[in-house]
Every structure is written in C-alpha cells, then in structure tokens.
Amino acid sequence: MAEALLAIRDLHAWYGESHILHGMTFDVNPGEVVTLLGRNGAGKTTTMRAIMGMMAKRKGSVRYEGHELIRLKSNRIARYGLAYCPEERGIFASLNVRENLMLPPKVKDGGLPLEQIYRLFPNLMERGASQGTKLSGGEQQMLAIARILRTGAKLLLLDEPTEGLAPVIVQQIGSTIRMLREQGFTVLLVEQNFRFAATVADRHYVVEHGQVIDMIPNAAIEANREKLKAYLGV
Amino acid sequence: MFDLIGVPPQALFGQLLLGLINGAFYALLSLGLAVIFGLMNVINFTHGAQYMMGAFCSYMLLTYFGIPYWGALVLVPIIVGATGIIIERLFISRLYHLDHLYGLLLTFGLALIIEGMFRKQFGSSGLPYTNPIPGGTNLGFMFLPYYRAWVVVSSLVVCLGTWFMIEKTQLGSYLRAATERPDLVQAFGINVPRMITLTYGFGVGLAALAGVLAAPIYSVNPIMGANLIIVVFAVVVIGGMGSILGSIITGFGLGVIEGLTKVFYPEASNTVIFIIMAIVLMLRPQGLFGTPK
Ligand SMILES: Nc1ncnc2c1ncn2[C@@H]1O[C@H](COP(=O)(O)OP(=O)(O)OP(=O)(O)O)[C@@H](O)[C@H]1O
Ligand SMILES: [Mg+2]
C-alpha cells in the first residue's frame, strides 16, 4: 500500500525536560477528516505542534507527501502545504480582521479565493476594519479557520475548533469542515466532543499519555460508544 | 504680543527650531529603539554607539573615499546596518530565550567596546564635517539655516515612512504579528528569525542615518552617542516602550518642550525631560503611548 499523505511514526516530543509524546504513530490519507480524541493533557495539541515543527525538542518521523519533516523549521514545514489553527485561535490584537485574514502567506496554488471565503464567513467582510480580538469567540474561530484556507495548504490541523462555542456556531463549523472535505482538503482535527467528531470525521484516533491507543472508523462509532466513553472519561 | 511675555520673537523661534532639531534626533533614535524592542524584546544600548558610527562612517567616506554627504546618506545606513546584522547573528540572537536584562547588558558592553575603539583611533576632541547645504533664509521673524530645515523635514519623512510601513503594509503586519506570537507567524511559513535579524539591521540603520544627519551640525565625536542616548532613553520611557507612533510624537514633542524651556526657564532646560519622565512614571508607568503589560 502506498504511504499515507501524512505518516507519523514513533513521534516523541518534550517541553523542557518533560517527555510529553511517547511514540505517536498514525496515518492520515488524502481527503480524509481524521480526529485525535483524548482527555485533557493527553498530548493532542503537542502532537499538532510537533507536526508543525513548533516543539523545540522532537524525534521520530513525520512524513508528508513522502517528505521527512522532523528536522525542518516550522516555516519550511508550512511551505509544504500544512496549516495550523491553534486551540487558542491565535488572532492578533495588533492586526485588524482583514490583516489577520491576509496574514498567512500563500504557500501553494489552489487556495480558496477570497470571495469564496467571504461568502462562507460574511461577518469577516463586514468587520474587516475591526481589531481582530474585538470579534466574538465564534467569529474569531471562523477567522482562524478562514485565514488558513487562502494559503493553498491542503492539510489543515484544527485544534478544538468547537471549544467553548454556542451550538449554532458548532453546527456552522461542522458544515464548514464537511464542505472543506468535499473541496478536497484533508483535515486532522483535535476534539474532546466525540458526538461532534462523529458528524464530520472518517476515522478517530484515541490518544492517551502521548500515545495512540486505539483507532475507530466512524462507521463503528456507535458500536464502540461505551469503550469511547471509558477512554474519554465522559 | 511677544512683548507681553517679555521674549523677543527671534529668541523664541530660534529655540523652537533648535528644539525641533533635537526632537528630530530624539524621534529617529527612539523610533529605532522602539522597532527593535517591539520585535526582539531587546533594549538596544548599543544604539548611541551606532549613531556615532553613522557620523564617523560618513566622515570616513568623505575623507578616505571622497564620497560626499548625499552618497553617505544612502551608504552609511546600509554599512552600519550590516554591522548590526553581524552583531545580531553573532551575539544578540543567543540571548532571546533569556531575560531582557541580558540583552541590555550585552548591548551596553558592546557600546563601551565600540566607543573605546573609536576613541583610541580618532581621539575625543571631535572632527569637523562640512555643511553640505550652507546658507539660509530670513523668514522675517527668524533666520532659517537650510541644513537645519533639511534635518527636520527628512527626519519627519523617514519617521512617518517607517510608521506607514509598520502599520499599513503586509510586511508591517508580519512584524506586528511576530511581536505577539512569533511561533505562530513562523508556522504560517514566514522566516521569523531572518525577519528579526533584518529588523535589527533596520533599527541600527535608522540610528546611523541620524548620525549622518548629525555630522554637519555637531562635531563628529566618539562620545556623541553616549551623551545623547541617555536623553533618548528618557524619551522612550515617556513615550512607552515599543510604541512606534508614540516614539515619533514624544521625540519631536520633547525636543520642542526642551527648546521652550530654554526660553522661559533656562535653568531647567537640561533636566526638563527627566522631570517629565519622573511625572509620567508616577502617573502612567507604561508611558504615554504604551499598553500596560
Ligand atoms: N508549555 C508547556 N510547558 C510544559 N508542559 C506543557 C506545556 N503545554 C502543555 N504541557 C503539558 O503537556 C501535556 C500535554 O498537553 P497538550 O496540550 O498536548 O494536551 P491536550 O491533549 O491538547 O489537552 P487539552 O485537551 O486540554 O487541550 C500536559 O500534561 C500539559 O500539562
Ligand atoms: Mg489541547
């Protein structure tokens, strides 16, 4: 079988002396939406940061389209077409909404055109001149997703995009993710809410103590409901 | 009207002009410090020495290579800025993960070394630099030397151009964003370490440009920067560390206030900036244009 679009093998990462990832191994195939599920502190965010080259100390293998990324700096990694939407959203206070949207440089051809982004998120157009951090939480999340769609990146790393948001906004994010999948994007999604995850994803990896402990195809999620609840402690 | 306040207009406008000239240098120098501090969190104590290097570099270009003032205006910021880039790569870049204090100590030490080298080479008596635009015009209420007008106008243009670049362009949005979250900006594909290096070079280039502008007015002297930089740091504290527009407005504003003090209460003219600094620190410790941390 050909190698996956994103192939993670035995990935380790450290914050200073504390060893957080203990050999993460998983695959993401082209066009899939794959989640990382797991409890608080399991290492989901750290995994994303390690993939993006944002962890100073990391080891193992991160291959994207056959290129080894583990030793590259994060600006080089982004140029291969990976884009990261952080858990804390990372909207810049010293930039207005439009500047935030236009900040990430184009890394590949084939990003969504600006008109389409504004059609998806009309608020971002209306509030273009407002300070980025003056937007509501939901709007900031939309902005954080929107700005990485322009760049031509094909693999999107979305870290808990629904965290702390109202149900209608969560639904909107869900339909955005399904739309992105139809458009040919590949998504690695971190979630705590597996009910939401089940509405958007193809497969789920369960993370615990910095390792993947299980993989559940979305079709089997009902059959595995009790097991998942036990993993996630809900 | 002037008789009412008992000050002849020539004296008033003359001091106002001197104040504007000083303000032009305060603004250029504190702007460079603000740009560097904003992105790098480094208080660049070498700034005064780099201003002095700018003046010496234009002196040397003229004396050894026959390159006139107008050539120096372009070449000196590039040459001295390049030395800044080397300093950043060799030394300062190793301190980013440490407290501000280390950057401050390092750049202070570098300033002492650089000034010492120039003093050894050129002595401390000062060297003349010919005024490239001699003469002036009588405005009726005062005499305006052309060169001084040029200094004020060119400093203003460079300051506003820098402000525009940082606040209104895509490159500036990279800089502002990297000031907040360098890791995230880098993960978007921008080479942040290189941007930091170039920013330091740019800030140093601004200091050197101020040095070129200063050479025909003040004598070119190894300690010219050490004297000025103390006042400039007071300006930076008053304006608020890292604020771009703040450093421009406070730079010019304090120059003018200093000039007016010379007219109305000359005894305080050397200390007025420090008195203002003390008051600002009491009422608004983050500075007039700074945001509280
Ligand atoms: N900056 C940091 N310095 C030191 N330790 C950290 C840091 N950030 C996270 N950790 C630790 O790393 C571990 C994994 O954190 P991580 O953020 O990857 O978890 P997560 O799975 O994303 O959790 P959550 O669901 O709460 O976002 C946790 O034990 C956390 O305390
Ligand atoms: Mg997390």
XYZ file of C-alpha atoms and ligand atoms in Angstrom:
559
model
C 0.000 0.000 0.000
C 1.214 3.495 -0.814
C 2.293 5.732 2.041
C -0.395 7.928 3.585
C -0.497 11.684 2.920
C 0.668 12.259 6.485
C 2.506 9.388 8.114
C 3.513 9.801 11.760
C 5.863 7.172 13.169
C 7.146 6.910 16.732
C 6.865 10.651 17.352
C 8.313 11.899 20.628
C 8.292 15.449 21.955
C 9.401 17.254 25.081
C 8.621 20.507 26.882
C 11.970 21.192 28.507
C 12.683 18.061 30.497
C 9.142 16.688 30.488
C 8.612 13.989 27.948
C 5.059 14.502 26.571
C 4.714 12.393 23.395
C 5.803 8.787 23.778
C 5.817 7.419 20.258
C 2.689 8.658 18.475
C 2.031 6.574 15.344
C -0.837 7.197 12.931
C -1.759 7.971 9.309
C -3.935 10.491 7.540
C -4.944 9.654 3.954
C -5.667 12.228 1.254
C -9.139 13.734 1.546
C -9.842 12.256 4.962
C -11.057 14.004 8.085
C -9.302 12.297 10.973
C -9.659 13.183 14.632
C -7.434 12.873 17.633
C -9.657 12.235 20.639
C -8.416 12.148 24.189
C -8.652 13.595 27.651
C -7.220 16.885 28.797
C -3.472 16.715 28.777
C -3.301 13.576 26.622
C -0.929 15.288 24.185
C -3.216 16.209 21.270
C -2.080 19.818 20.995
C 1.509 18.751 21.486
C 1.125 16.327 18.572
C -0.047 19.131 16.292
C 2.747 21.407 17.430
C 5.273 18.634 16.880
C 3.969 18.015 13.344
C 4.256 21.760 12.594
C 7.804 21.913 13.948
C 6.797 24.105 16.865
C 8.269 21.822 19.547
C 11.918 22.617 20.170
C 12.719 19.006 21.043
C 11.112 16.266 18.961
C 12.123 12.949 17.483
C 10.745 10.187 15.286
C 9.271 10.612 11.837
C 6.707 12.976 10.316
C 6.339 12.336 6.599
C 4.111 14.456 4.393
C 3.701 13.520 0.720
C 6.802 11.408 1.214
C 8.943 14.285 2.582
C 10.519 13.898 6.001
C 9.643 16.986 8.093
C 11.022 16.089 11.509
C 14.199 18.125 11.214
C 12.703 21.156 9.413
C 11.872 24.517 10.948
C 8.192 25.376 11.111
C 8.368 27.985 8.328
C 9.763 25.329 5.993
C 7.111 22.827 7.037
C 4.323 25.307 6.282
C 5.708 25.656 2.748
C 4.890 22.004 2.036
C 1.210 22.838 2.473
C 0.380 22.167 6.120
C -1.510 24.821 8.063
C -2.293 25.048 11.746
C -5.275 26.588 13.516
C -4.299 26.678 17.199
C -6.525 25.852 20.133
C -6.276 29.400 21.496
C -7.070 30.633 17.956
C -4.105 32.982 17.756
C -5.927 36.048 16.499
C -3.561 39.025 16.590
C -4.671 42.031 18.630
C -2.453 44.467 16.763
C -3.971 43.469 13.404
C -7.457 44.208 12.171
C -9.716 41.430 10.894
C -8.666 41.868 7.293
C -4.969 41.910 8.176
C -5.436 38.782 10.272
C -7.157 37.109 7.333
C -4.437 38.136 4.881
C -1.518 37.363 7.210
C -0.517 33.801 6.273
C 1.393 33.916 3.005
C 0.365 31.768 0.025
C 2.391 28.573 0.120
C 0.840 26.679 -2.836
C -1.590 27.261 -5.663
C -5.200 26.292 -5.225
C -6.213 28.079 -2.025
C -9.799 29.238 -1.731
C -10.355 32.599 -3.398
C -11.118 35.494 -1.075
C -14.657 35.894 -2.487
C -15.486 32.326 -1.540
C -14.102 32.833 1.958
C -16.218 35.941 2.402
C -19.270 34.037 1.121
C -18.619 31.368 3.740
C -17.971 33.879 6.511
C -19.798 37.120 5.646
C -19.103 38.592 9.087
C -15.396 38.727 8.342
C -16.073 41.080 5.447
C -18.406 43.329 7.444
C -15.995 43.577 10.349
C -12.850 43.824 8.242
C -11.649 47.020 9.882
C -12.281 45.945 13.489
C -9.452 44.883 15.718
C -9.089 41.110 15.399
C -9.599 40.421 19.072
C -12.790 42.530 19.201
C -14.680 39.766 17.379
C -16.854 37.338 19.328
C -15.355 33.959 20.194
C -17.221 32.290 17.335
C -16.145 34.908 14.832
C -12.541 34.634 15.978
C -12.698 30.890 15.404
C -14.108 31.457 11.905
C -11.293 33.917 11.232
C -8.680 31.477 12.497
C -10.004 28.821 10.108
C -10.637 31.207 7.217
C -7.115 32.576 7.141
C -5.546 29.175 6.521
C -7.912 28.348 3.646
C -6.459 31.075 1.411
C -2.902 29.808 1.507
C -3.135 26.748 -0.686
C -2.325 24.425 2.223
C -4.019 21.076 1.672
C -3.637 19.574 5.137
C -5.394 21.552 7.857
C -4.621 20.942 11.513
C -7.601 22.213 13.513
C -7.165 22.164 17.282
C -10.538 22.034 19.111
C -12.344 24.470 16.831
C -15.642 23.999 18.702
C -14.292 24.542 22.210
C -16.463 26.883 24.253
C -18.765 27.872 21.382
C -22.575 28.020 21.195
C -24.384 25.095 19.491
C -25.313 27.060 16.340
C -21.702 28.045 15.837
C -20.594 24.462 16.410
C -23.024 23.408 13.675
C -21.622 26.036 11.346
C -18.098 24.798 11.972
C -19.297 21.247 11.343
C -20.736 22.166 7.959
C -17.582 24.125 7.125
C -15.452 21.059 7.810
C -17.716 18.851 5.643
C -17.522 21.460 2.868
C -13.717 21.511 3.140
C -13.661 17.744 2.792
C -15.755 17.971 -0.382
C -13.368 20.594 -1.722
C -10.528 18.099 -1.352
C -8.897 19.374 1.839
C -7.512 16.869 4.312
C -8.204 17.637 7.952
C -6.601 16.493 11.168
C -8.983 17.556 13.903
C -8.493 17.574 17.644
C -11.734 17.137 19.553
C -12.960 16.367 23.030
C -16.583 16.176 21.923
C -16.899 12.842 20.111
C -20.582 13.452 19.271
C -19.446 16.398 17.193
C -16.469 14.480 15.845
C -18.795 11.712 14.634
C -20.659 14.207 12.418
C -17.578 15.233 10.437
C -14.871 12.599 10.551
C -13.914 9.392 8.719
C -11.761 7.914 11.452
C -10.829 8.599 15.047
C -7.566 8.003 16.874
C -7.711 7.824 20.639
C -4.728 9.424 22.391
C -3.645 8.744 25.928
C -0.386 9.692 27.669
C 1.206 10.758 24.411
C 0.405 7.559 22.504
C -2.303 6.358 20.124
C -4.123 3.596 21.962
C -6.936 2.848 19.529
C -8.345 3.634 16.090
C -12.090 3.637 15.462
C -13.615 4.096 11.982
C -16.536 6.495 12.106
C -18.886 3.759 10.897
C -18.090 1.782 14.040
C -18.511 4.636 16.464
C -21.944 3.538 17.691
C -20.726 0.008 18.369
C -17.792 1.453 20.313
C -19.716 4.094 22.225
C -19.127 2.571 25.667
C -15.458 1.974 25.020
C -15.025 5.569 23.832
C -16.805 6.916 26.881
C -14.410 4.994 29.053
C -11.379 6.315 27.104
C -12.550 9.890 27.324
C -13.939 9.659 30.840
C -17.297 11.179 29.932
C 2.177 90.030 21.702
C 5.727 88.832 22.302
C 6.436 91.898 24.320
C 3.666 90.834 26.647
C 5.525 87.715 27.676
C 8.798 89.572 27.523
C 10.560 87.355 24.980
C 11.912 88.613 21.668
C 10.498 86.551 18.767
C 13.959 85.772 17.367
C 14.903 84.040 20.594
C 11.611 82.195 20.824
C 11.617 80.860 17.263
C 15.326 80.225 17.355
C 14.931 77.975 20.383
C 11.855 76.392 18.853
C 13.912 75.456 15.810
C 16.716 74.096 17.988
C 14.102 72.124 19.859
C 12.744 70.708 16.618
C 16.264 69.714 15.536
C 16.906 67.932 18.806
C 13.429 66.422 18.527
C 14.248 65.134 15.045
C 17.183 63.189 16.512
C 15.214 62.009 19.544
C 12.454 60.775 17.238
C 14.758 58.922 14.808
C 16.709 57.285 17.613
C 13.764 56.359 19.809
C 11.941 55.040 16.745
C 14.806 52.645 16.044
C 14.798 51.559 19.679
C 11.025 51.038 19.551
C 11.196 48.923 16.398
C 13.941 46.766 17.883
C 12.308 46.431 21.292
C 8.888 45.674 19.813
C 10.008 42.651 17.855
C 13.013 41.452 19.805
C 12.376 42.477 23.403
C 15.933 43.764 23.440
C 16.746 47.174 24.870
C 19.464 48.132 22.437
C 22.007 50.041 24.481
C 24.394 49.996 21.518
C 22.087 52.460 19.798
C 24.083 55.561 20.764
C 27.312 53.963 19.600
C 25.645 53.034 16.309
C 24.523 56.647 15.877
C 28.131 57.691 16.464
C 29.293 55.048 13.946
C 26.924 56.619 11.426
C 28.562 60.018 11.881
C 32.079 58.544 11.721
C 31.218 56.408 8.732
C 30.142 59.464 6.738
C 33.284 61.280 7.896
C 35.440 58.372 6.728
C 33.614 58.026 3.418
C 34.265 61.696 2.741
C 37.856 61.791 3.987
C 39.181 58.496 2.627
C 36.980 57.892 -0.409
C 35.786 61.342 -1.366
C 32.154 60.230 -1.153
C 30.082 63.331 -0.388
C 27.254 63.770 2.113
C 24.478 62.716 -0.252
C 26.200 59.440 -1.020
C 26.810 58.867 2.684
C 23.122 59.396 3.368
C 22.394 56.256 1.343
C 25.525 54.190 2.018
C 26.021 54.717 5.750
C 22.711 53.243 6.950
C 23.438 50.184 4.782
C 27.028 49.774 6.013
C 26.298 50.350 9.694
C 23.049 48.362 9.416
C 25.147 45.463 8.090
C 27.386 45.625 11.158
C 24.182 45.463 13.199
C 23.167 42.323 11.342
C 26.502 40.728 12.158
C 26.184 41.685 15.829
C 22.661 40.239 15.972
C 23.707 36.955 14.351
C 26.885 36.580 16.402
C 25.725 37.731 19.829
C 22.208 39.012 20.428
C 20.456 36.031 18.824
C 21.888 33.802 21.531
C 20.047 35.698 24.272
C 16.426 35.645 23.115
C 15.447 32.841 25.469
C 16.812 34.788 28.457
C 15.566 37.796 30.430
C 15.677 41.324 28.877
C 18.447 42.174 31.242
C 20.968 40.020 29.381
C 20.327 41.786 26.084
C 20.681 45.105 27.846
C 23.999 44.133 29.446
C 25.344 42.714 26.202
C 24.454 45.753 24.116
C 25.756 48.077 26.824
C 29.071 46.233 26.814
C 29.232 46.374 23.028
C 28.627 50.130 23.168
C 31.588 50.563 25.533
C 33.831 48.482 23.285
C 32.817 50.314 20.111
C 33.190 53.749 21.692
C 36.542 52.789 23.148
C 37.806 51.670 19.748
C 36.768 54.921 18.099
C 38.296 56.975 20.900
C 41.583 55.124 20.508
C 41.577 55.642 16.761
C 40.281 59.201 16.493
C 40.799 60.789 19.909
C 37.979 62.535 21.667
C 38.362 66.111 20.511
C 35.916 65.817 17.643
C 36.272 66.116 13.875
C 34.567 68.650 11.610
C 32.178 67.741 8.807
C 31.375 70.370 6.205
C 27.796 71.536 5.948
C 26.529 70.255 2.557
C 23.852 72.966 2.244
C 25.245 76.154 3.741
C 23.258 79.359 3.914
C 19.750 80.040 4.919
C 16.879 82.392 4.526
C 15.423 85.179 6.574
C 11.804 84.427 7.353
C 11.235 87.867 8.844
C 10.763 86.646 12.382
C 13.834 84.453 12.333
C 16.777 83.188 10.294
C 16.341 79.641 8.994
C 19.517 77.745 8.059
C 18.764 75.430 5.139
C 20.579 72.459 6.592
C 18.562 72.561 9.816
C 15.310 72.682 7.875
C 16.516 69.678 5.882
C 17.247 67.728 9.051
C 13.797 68.340 10.489
C 11.988 67.533 7.246
C 13.998 64.440 6.361
C 13.692 63.017 9.869
C 9.954 63.576 9.764
C 9.680 61.875 6.376
C 11.733 58.860 7.491
C 9.764 58.553 10.736
C 6.400 58.716 9.003
C 7.582 56.341 6.279
C 8.626 53.840 8.933
C 5.318 54.255 10.709
C 3.467 53.664 7.437
C 5.496 50.576 6.651
C 4.828 49.047 10.049
C 1.171 49.984 10.436
C -0.154 49.843 6.891
C 1.700 47.247 4.822
C 1.749 43.458 4.621
C 5.377 43.392 5.756
C 4.369 45.514 8.732
C 1.577 43.099 9.609
C 4.173 40.295 9.732
C 6.224 42.423 12.110
C 3.302 43.291 14.354
C 2.049 39.710 14.407
C 5.526 38.357 15.149
C 5.755 40.789 18.058
C 2.750 38.981 19.571
C 3.242 35.341 18.557
C 6.500 34.670 16.705
C 5.992 30.890 16.861
C 2.627 31.070 15.113
C 3.793 33.529 12.469
C 6.692 31.216 11.732
C 4.320 28.253 11.473
C 2.462 30.159 8.748
C 5.607 29.943 6.650
C 7.435 33.166 7.494
C 11.124 33.046 8.322
C 10.834 34.902 11.621
C 14.490 34.611 12.705
C 15.556 36.243 9.446
C 12.925 38.938 9.886
C 14.270 39.666 13.372
C 17.810 39.956 12.046
C 16.744 42.353 9.298
C 14.665 44.376 11.742
C 17.669 44.845 13.972
C 19.676 45.902 10.931
C 16.927 48.369 10.037
C 16.794 49.875 13.539
C 20.570 50.226 13.536
C 20.356 51.776 10.066
C 17.985 54.412 11.469
C 20.491 55.238 14.204
C 23.247 55.504 11.589
C 21.084 57.767 9.448
C 20.626 60.046 12.452
C 24.410 60.036 12.770
C 24.829 61.154 9.154
C 22.318 63.938 9.681
C 24.102 64.979 12.870
C 27.639 65.089 11.452
C 27.419 68.590 9.910
C 25.672 70.031 12.990
C 27.624 68.590 15.893
C 31.270 67.700 15.624
C 31.915 64.025 14.891
C 32.954 62.670 18.245
C 33.299 59.181 19.780
C 31.122 60.116 22.748
C 28.406 61.966 20.825
C 26.127 58.949 21.108
C 26.763 58.269 24.769
C 25.625 61.787 25.661
C 22.530 61.699 23.507
C 21.348 58.207 24.257
C 20.616 58.947 27.901
C 18.076 61.574 26.872
C 16.724 59.260 24.170
C 16.068 56.547 26.727
C 14.125 59.056 28.797
C 12.120 59.850 25.645
C 11.436 56.153 25.133
C 10.279 55.739 28.722
C 7.949 58.742 28.378
C 6.520 57.569 25.046
C 6.125 53.944 26.075
C 8.483 51.139 25.160
C 7.811 49.699 21.727
C 5.185 52.200 20.532
C 6.009 53.398 17.010
C 3.838 56.487 16.711
C 4.449 57.216 20.386
C 8.190 57.423 19.899
C 7.829 59.816 16.953
C 5.410 62.160 18.703
C 7.265 62.142 22.018
C 10.595 62.613 20.260
C 9.559 65.772 18.463
C 7.341 66.957 21.315
C 10.043 66.701 23.949
C 12.558 68.432 21.706
C 10.176 71.361 21.413
C 9.425 71.410 25.143
C 13.131 71.403 25.839
C 13.603 74.331 23.441
C 10.800 76.322 25.027
C 12.228 75.672 28.472
C 15.472 77.263 27.283
C 13.498 80.426 26.552
C 11.289 80.621 29.585
C 13.296 78.936 32.307
C 16.813 78.190 31.053
C 17.915 76.767 34.406
C 15.689 73.717 33.863
C 16.434 73.110 30.189
C 18.861 70.249 30.817
C 16.620 68.472 33.256
C 13.111 69.115 31.978
C 12.932 65.799 30.071
C 13.905 63.873 33.175
C 11.377 65.755 35.263
C 8.686 64.863 32.714
C 9.902 61.271 32.796
C 9.519 61.152 36.587
C 5.996 62.591 36.387
C 4.963 60.187 33.616
C 6.360 57.247 35.541
C 4.293 58.214 38.549
C 1.026 58.764 36.687
C 1.307 56.329 33.777
C 4.153 53.864 34.233
C 3.603 52.209 30.831
C 4.371 55.550 29.125
C 2.075 57.939 27.271
C 1.526 55.602 24.313
C 2.381 52.257 25.864
C -0.005 49.484 26.789
C 0.227 48.021 30.294
C 1.821 44.597 30.430
N 4.107 24.945 27.561
C 4.132 23.796 28.270
N 5.127 23.556 29.141
C 5.177 22.419 29.854
N 4.266 21.444 29.789
C 3.235 21.612 28.937
C 3.110 22.803 28.130
N 1.986 22.702 27.387
C 1.441 21.515 27.718
N 2.176 20.853 28.634
C 1.887 19.532 29.187
O 1.888 18.607 28.153
C 0.876 17.651 28.326
C 0.067 17.526 27.055
O -0.535 18.775 26.786
P -1.397 19.043 25.498
O -1.665 20.479 25.461
O -0.744 18.422 24.325
O -2.727 18.248 25.836
P -4.092 18.189 25.037
O -4.327 16.765 24.738
O -4.079 19.118 23.906
O -5.093 18.670 26.163
P -6.378 19.632 26.060
O -7.500 18.745 25.672
O -6.515 20.150 27.461
O -6.082 20.687 25.094
C 0.069 18.088 29.535
O 0.462 17.306 30.624
C 0.481 19.509 29.762
O 0.487 19.808 31.133
Mg -5.021 20.872 23.517
